[in-house]
Coordinates of C-alpha atoms in Angstrom, one line a residue:
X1106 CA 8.7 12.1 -17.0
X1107 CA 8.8 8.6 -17.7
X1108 CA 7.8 6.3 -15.0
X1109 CA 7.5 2.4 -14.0
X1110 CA 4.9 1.7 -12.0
X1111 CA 4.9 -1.9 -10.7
X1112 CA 2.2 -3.8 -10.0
X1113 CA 0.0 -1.1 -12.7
X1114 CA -3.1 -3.4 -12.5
X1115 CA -3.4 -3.5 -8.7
X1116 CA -5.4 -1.1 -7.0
X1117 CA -3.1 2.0 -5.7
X1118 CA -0.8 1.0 -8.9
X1119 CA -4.1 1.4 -11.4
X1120 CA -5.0 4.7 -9.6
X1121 CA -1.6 6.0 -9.4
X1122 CA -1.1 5.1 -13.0
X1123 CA -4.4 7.2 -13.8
X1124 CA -3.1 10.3 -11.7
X1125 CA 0.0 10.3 -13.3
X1126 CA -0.8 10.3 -16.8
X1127 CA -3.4 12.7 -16.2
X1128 CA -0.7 15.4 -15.6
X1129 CA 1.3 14.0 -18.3
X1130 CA 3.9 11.8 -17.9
X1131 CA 4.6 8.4 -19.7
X1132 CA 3.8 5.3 -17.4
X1133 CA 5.1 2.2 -18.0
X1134 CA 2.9 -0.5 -16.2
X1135 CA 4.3 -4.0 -15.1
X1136 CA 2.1 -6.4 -13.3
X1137 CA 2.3 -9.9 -13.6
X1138 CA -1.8 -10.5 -13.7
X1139 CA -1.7 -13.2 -10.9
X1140 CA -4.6 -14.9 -9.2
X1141 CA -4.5 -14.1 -6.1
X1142 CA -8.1 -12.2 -6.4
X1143 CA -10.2 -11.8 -9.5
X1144 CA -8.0 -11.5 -12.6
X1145 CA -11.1 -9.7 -14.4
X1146 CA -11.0 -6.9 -12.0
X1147 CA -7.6 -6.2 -12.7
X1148 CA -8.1 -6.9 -16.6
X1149 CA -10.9 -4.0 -16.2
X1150 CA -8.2 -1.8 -14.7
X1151 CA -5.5 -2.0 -17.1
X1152 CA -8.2 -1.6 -19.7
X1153 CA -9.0 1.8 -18.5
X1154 CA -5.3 2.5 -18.7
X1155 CA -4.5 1.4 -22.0
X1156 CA -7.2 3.4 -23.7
X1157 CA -5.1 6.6 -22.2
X1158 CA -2.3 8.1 -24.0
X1159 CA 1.5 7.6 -22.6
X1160 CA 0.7 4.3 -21.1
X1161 CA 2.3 1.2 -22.3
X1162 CA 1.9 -2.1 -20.5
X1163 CA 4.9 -5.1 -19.6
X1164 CA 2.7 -8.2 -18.5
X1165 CA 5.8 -10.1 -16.9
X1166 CA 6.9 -11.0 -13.6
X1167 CA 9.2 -8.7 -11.3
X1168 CA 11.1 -12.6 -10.1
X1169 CA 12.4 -12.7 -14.3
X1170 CA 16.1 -11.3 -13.4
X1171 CA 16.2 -11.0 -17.2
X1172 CA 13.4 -9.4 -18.3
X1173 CA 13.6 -7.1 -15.5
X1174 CA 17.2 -6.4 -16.8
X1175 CA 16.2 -6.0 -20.1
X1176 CA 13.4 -3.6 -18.8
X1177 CA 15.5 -1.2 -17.3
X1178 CA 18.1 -1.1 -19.8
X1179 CA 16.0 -0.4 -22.6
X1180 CA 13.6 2.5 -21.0
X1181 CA 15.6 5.4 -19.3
X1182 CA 13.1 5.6 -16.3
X1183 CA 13.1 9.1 -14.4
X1184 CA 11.2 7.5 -11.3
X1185 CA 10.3 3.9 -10.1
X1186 CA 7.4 3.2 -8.2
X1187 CA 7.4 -0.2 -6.9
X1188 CA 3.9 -1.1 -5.6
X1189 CA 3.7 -5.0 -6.8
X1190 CA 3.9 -7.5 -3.7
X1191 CA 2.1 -10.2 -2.7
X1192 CA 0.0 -9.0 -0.4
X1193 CA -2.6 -10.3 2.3
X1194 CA -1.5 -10.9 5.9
X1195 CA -3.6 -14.6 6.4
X1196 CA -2.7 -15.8 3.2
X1197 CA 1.6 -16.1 4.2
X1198 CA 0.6 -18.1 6.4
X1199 CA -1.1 -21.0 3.7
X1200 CA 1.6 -19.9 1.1
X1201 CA 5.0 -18.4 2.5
X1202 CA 6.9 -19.2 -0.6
X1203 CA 5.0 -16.2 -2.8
X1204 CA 5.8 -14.1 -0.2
X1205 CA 9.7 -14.6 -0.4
X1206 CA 9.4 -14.8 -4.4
X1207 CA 7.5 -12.0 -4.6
X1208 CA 8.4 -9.6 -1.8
X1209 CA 12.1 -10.6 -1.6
X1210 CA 13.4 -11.6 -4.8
X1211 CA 11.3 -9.4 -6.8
X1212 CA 12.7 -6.5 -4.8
X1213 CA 16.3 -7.2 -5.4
X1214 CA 15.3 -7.1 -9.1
X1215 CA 14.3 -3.5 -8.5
X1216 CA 16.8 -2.3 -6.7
X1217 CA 19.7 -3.8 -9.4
X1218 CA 17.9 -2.3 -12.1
X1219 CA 17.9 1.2 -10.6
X1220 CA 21.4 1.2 -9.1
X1221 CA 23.0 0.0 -12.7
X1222 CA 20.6 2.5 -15.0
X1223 CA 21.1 5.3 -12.2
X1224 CA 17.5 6.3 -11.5
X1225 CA 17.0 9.4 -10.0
X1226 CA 14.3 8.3 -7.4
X1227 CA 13.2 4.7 -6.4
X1228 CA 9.6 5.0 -4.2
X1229 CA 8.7 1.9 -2.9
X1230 CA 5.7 0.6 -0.5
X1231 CA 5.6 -0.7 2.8
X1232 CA 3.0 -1.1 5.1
X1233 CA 1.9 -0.4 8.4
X1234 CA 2.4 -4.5 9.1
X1235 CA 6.0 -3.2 10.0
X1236 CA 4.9 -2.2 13.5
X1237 CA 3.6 -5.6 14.6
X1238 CA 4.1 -5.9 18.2
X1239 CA 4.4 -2.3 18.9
X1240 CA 2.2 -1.2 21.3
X1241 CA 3.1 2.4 21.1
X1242 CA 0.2 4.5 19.4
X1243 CA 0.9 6.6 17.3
X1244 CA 2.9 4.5 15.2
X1245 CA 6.1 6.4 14.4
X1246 CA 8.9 5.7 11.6
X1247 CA 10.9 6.1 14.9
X1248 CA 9.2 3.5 16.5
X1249 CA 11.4 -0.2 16.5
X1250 CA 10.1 -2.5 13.7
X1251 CA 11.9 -5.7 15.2
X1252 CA 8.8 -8.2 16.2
X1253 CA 6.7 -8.5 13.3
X1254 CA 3.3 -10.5 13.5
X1255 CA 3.2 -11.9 10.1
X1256 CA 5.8 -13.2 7.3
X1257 CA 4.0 -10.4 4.8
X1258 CA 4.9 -8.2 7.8
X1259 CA 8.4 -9.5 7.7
X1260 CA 9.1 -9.1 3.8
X1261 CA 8.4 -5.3 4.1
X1262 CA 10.5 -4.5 6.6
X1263 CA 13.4 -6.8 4.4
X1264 CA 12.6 -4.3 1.8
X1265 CA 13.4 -1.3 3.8
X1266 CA 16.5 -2.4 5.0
X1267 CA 17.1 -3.6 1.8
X1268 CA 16.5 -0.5 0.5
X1269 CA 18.7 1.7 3.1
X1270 CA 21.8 -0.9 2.3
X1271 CA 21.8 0.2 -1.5
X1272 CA 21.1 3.9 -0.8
X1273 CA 24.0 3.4 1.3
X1274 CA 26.5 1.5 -1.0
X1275 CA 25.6 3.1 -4.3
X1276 CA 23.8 6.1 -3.4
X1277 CA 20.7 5.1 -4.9
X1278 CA 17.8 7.7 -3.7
X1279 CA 15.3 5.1 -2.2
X1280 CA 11.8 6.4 -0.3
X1281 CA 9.5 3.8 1.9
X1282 CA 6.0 4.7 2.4
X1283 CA 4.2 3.0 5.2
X1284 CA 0.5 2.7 4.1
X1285 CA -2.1 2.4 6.5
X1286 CA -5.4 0.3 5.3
X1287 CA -6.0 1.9 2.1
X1288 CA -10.0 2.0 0.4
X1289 CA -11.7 3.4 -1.9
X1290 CA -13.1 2.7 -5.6
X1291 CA -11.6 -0.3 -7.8
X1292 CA -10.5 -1.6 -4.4
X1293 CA -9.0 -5.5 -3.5
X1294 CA -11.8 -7.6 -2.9
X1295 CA -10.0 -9.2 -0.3
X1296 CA -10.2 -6.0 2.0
X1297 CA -12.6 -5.8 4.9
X1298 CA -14.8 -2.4 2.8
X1299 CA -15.2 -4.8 -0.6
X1300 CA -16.0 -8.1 1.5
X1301 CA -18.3 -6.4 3.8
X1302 CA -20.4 -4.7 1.2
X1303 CA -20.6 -7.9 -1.0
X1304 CA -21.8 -10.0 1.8
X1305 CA -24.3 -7.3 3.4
X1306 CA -25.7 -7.2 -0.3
X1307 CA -25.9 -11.0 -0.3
X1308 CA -27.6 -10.9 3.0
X1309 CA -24.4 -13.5 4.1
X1310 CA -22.6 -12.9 7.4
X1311 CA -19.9 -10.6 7.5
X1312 CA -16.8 -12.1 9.4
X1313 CA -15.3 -9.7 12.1
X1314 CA -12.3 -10.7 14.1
X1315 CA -10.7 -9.8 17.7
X1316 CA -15.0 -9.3 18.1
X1317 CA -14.6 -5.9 16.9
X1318 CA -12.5 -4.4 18.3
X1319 CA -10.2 -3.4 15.9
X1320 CA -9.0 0.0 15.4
X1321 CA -7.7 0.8 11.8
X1322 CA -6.4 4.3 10.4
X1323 CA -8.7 3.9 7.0
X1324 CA -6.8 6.4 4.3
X1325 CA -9.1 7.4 1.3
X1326 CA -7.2 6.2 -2.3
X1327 CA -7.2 9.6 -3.3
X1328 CA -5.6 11.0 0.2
X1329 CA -2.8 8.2 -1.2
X1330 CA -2.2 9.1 -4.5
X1331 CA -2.0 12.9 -3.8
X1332 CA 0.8 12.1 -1.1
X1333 CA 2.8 9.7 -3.3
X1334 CA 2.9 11.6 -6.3
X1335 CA 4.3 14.4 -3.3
X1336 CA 6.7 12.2 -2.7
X1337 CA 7.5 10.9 -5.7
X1338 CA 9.0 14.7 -6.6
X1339 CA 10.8 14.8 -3.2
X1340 CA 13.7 13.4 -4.0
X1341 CA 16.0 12.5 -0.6
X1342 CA 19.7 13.7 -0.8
X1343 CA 22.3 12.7 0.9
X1344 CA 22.6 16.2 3.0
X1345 CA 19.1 15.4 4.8
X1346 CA 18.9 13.5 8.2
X1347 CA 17.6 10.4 7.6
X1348 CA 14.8 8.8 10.4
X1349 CA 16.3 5.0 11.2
X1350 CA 14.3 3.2 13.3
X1351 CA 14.5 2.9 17.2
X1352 CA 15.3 -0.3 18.4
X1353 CA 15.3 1.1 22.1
X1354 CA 12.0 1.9 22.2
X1355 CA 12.9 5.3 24.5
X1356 CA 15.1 8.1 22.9
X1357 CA 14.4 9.2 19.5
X1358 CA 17.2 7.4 16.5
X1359 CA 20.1 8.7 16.4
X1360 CA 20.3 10.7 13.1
X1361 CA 22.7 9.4 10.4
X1362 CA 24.0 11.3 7.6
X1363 CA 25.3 10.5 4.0
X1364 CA 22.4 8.6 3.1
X1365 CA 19.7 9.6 0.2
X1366 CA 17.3 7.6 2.4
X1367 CA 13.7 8.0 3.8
X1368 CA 10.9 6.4 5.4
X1369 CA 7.1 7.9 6.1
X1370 CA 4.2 6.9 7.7
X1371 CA 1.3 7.5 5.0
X1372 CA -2.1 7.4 6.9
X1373 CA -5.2 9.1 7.6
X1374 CA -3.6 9.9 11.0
X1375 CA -7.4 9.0 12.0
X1376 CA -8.3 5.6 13.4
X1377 CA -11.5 4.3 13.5
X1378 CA -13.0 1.6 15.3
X1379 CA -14.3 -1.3 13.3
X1380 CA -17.4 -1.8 14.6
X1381 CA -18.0 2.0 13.9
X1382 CA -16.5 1.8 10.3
X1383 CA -19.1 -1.2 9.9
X1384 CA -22.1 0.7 11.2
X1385 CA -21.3 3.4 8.7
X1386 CA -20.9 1.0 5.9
X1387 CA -24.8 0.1 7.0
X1388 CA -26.0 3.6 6.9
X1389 CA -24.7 4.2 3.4
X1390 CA -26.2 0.9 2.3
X1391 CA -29.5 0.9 4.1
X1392 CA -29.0 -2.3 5.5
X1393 CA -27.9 -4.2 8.5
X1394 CA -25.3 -6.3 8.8
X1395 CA -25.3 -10.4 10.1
X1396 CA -22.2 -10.4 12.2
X1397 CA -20.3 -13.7 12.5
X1398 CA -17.9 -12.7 15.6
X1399 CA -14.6 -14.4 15.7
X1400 CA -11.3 -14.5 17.7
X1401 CA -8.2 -12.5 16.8
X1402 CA -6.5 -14.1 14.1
X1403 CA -2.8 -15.1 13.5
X1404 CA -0.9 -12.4 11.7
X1405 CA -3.0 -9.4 13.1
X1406 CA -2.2 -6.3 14.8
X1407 CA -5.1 -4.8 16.8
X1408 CA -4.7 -1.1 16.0
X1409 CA -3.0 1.0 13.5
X1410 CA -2.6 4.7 13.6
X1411 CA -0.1 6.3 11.8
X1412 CA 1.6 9.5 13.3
X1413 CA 2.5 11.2 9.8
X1414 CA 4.2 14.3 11.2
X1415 CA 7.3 13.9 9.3
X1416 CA 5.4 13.0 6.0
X1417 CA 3.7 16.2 6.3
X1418 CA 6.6 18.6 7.5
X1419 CA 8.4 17.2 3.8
X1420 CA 5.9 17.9 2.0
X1421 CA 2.6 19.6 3.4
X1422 CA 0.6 15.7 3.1
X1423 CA -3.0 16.0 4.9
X1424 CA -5.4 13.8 4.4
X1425 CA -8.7 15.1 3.9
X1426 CA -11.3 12.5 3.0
X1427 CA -13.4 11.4 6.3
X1428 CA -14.6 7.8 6.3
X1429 CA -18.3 8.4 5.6
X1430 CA -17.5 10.2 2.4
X1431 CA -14.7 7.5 1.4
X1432 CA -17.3 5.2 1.8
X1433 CA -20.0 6.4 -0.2
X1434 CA -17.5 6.8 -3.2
X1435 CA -16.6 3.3 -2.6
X1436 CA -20.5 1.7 -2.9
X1437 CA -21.4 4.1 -6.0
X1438 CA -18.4 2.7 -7.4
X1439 CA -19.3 -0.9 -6.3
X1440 CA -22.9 -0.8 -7.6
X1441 CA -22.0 0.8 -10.8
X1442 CA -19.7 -2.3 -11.2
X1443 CA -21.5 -4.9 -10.4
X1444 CA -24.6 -3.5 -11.8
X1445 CA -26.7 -3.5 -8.2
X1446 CA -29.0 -1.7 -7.0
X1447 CA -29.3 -0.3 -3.4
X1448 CA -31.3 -2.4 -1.3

């Protein structure tokens, strides 16, 4: 098939990318190579890309109506995968414009260009952000999404809702996944597994919020790419039930019908506390950590745990990576990189 992939030189876009042309479909990569974390990381990415076959890359922005116009028009796309946001839950709170540019504008972009060229499946990403105040663990696509914590928060729940209007008015087949702190190799530097291994390796203090006690449902890259490239094949019709949010917070939604619509939770269905996820991170390094302990910040949720029931009654998804072995993928890759040696 041939498939955009937005956002191709971000992390889950560059492995996705990788998966997919690996059982031999055409990827056409879009990422707009901002500098939001090191460009060069990203530039190493897409380098591995472009030396496969069936990969071309579009190095423009998903906010050019135009281009995006043009981009559709001219490619008959079999699938969208729509992975390029601006991400980061601290940072919309210094910059809140790239948030509604990105997040918001560049969505609507998406969505046009697959309603007027008729693509057959639109697969977007959301994030576990959508629960925010939700104090109901497991999280559950039933669950209401109404107080989030954090504009970033905010813009992905827009995009669902954005997403259910058009599968509603023009029958455009739309899928939301909800991913839950994703690691692995080639990961954001930004995330708490690349900045905690850089700093233990510098010997500088690591900083760790809400003093530890954090809970998050870690899910291993490749646990991700096997269940979106599931999904990406599942194709919702409008015959299936689709599972709208509870804003009750008591019975289950009710079910509404006509609409090829879904949402999933994608998570390791696993959470792990921090402070253990840390201490790992030290065994696999052989070497302590200096821990600068600091309040709960602005924009964060405490725990995330993704009930993925419905995710894996569609279409058999289990994650089956445990942490430790996430984790030692993640520093061979990381020393290999960066040419370091183990302490």
């Amino acid at each position: 098939m041939k498939i955009l992939v937005t956002g191709a030189a971000g992390f889950i876009g560059f492995h996705l990318s990788a998966c997919l042309l690996a059982r031999g479909d055409e990827v056409v990569g879009l990422d707009n190579l901002n500098g939001y974390y090191d460009v060069g990381l990203k530039k190493a990415r897409l380098a591995q890309l472009q030396a496969r076959p069936g990969f071309h890359f579009v190095h423009d922005d998903l906010i050019n109506r135009e281009a995006m116009a043009a981009l559709f028009a001219e490619n008959p796309f079999e699938r969208v995968v729509h992975l390029a946001a601006q991400a980061g839950v601290r940072y919309s709170l210094e910059n809140p414009h790239a948030y509604i540019e990105s997040n918001i504008t560049g969505f609507i972009n998406i969505l046009e260009g697959c309603r007027h060229n008729r693509v057959p499946h639109l697969l977007y990403a959301s994030s576990s952000s959508v629960y925010g105040a939700n104090s109901r663990l497991p999280f559950s696509v039933r669950d209401r999404v109404d107080q989030p914590l954090s504009l970033y928060a905010a813009s992905k729940r827009a995009n669902e809702l954005m997403a259910h209007t058009y599968s509603h008015l023009f029958a455009t087949p739309t899928t939301g996944l909800r991913f839950f702190t994703v690691y692995g190799p080639w990961g954001r530097p930004d995330m708490a597994l690349f900045l905690f291994t850089r700093k233990i390796l510098a010997n500088e203090p690591i900083p760790v919020f809400n003093h530890g006690q954090h809970r998050r449902d870690f899910t291993y890259i490749d646990d991700i790419i096997e269940g979106v490239v599931r999904v990406l094949d599942h194709i919702p019709t409008p015959d299936q039930i689709t599972n709208a949010t509870d804003e009750t917070e008591a019975a289950p939604a009710a079910p509404a019908h006509g609409i090829p619509y879904r949402l999933y939770n994608i998570g390791n269905n696993q959470p792990v506390p921090l402070l253990v996820y840390i201490q790992t991170l030290e065994e696999v390094l052989g070497k302590k950590a200096h821990i600068q302990w600091l309040p709960l910040q602005p924009g964060d949720v405490p725990d995330t745990y993704a009930d993925i029931s419905e995710l894996e009654q569609a279409v058999g998804f289990r994650p089956n990576t445990t942490v430790r072995e996430g984790i030692e993928r993640f520093v061979a890759w990381y020393l290999d990189y960066y040419g370091q040696n183990r302490p």
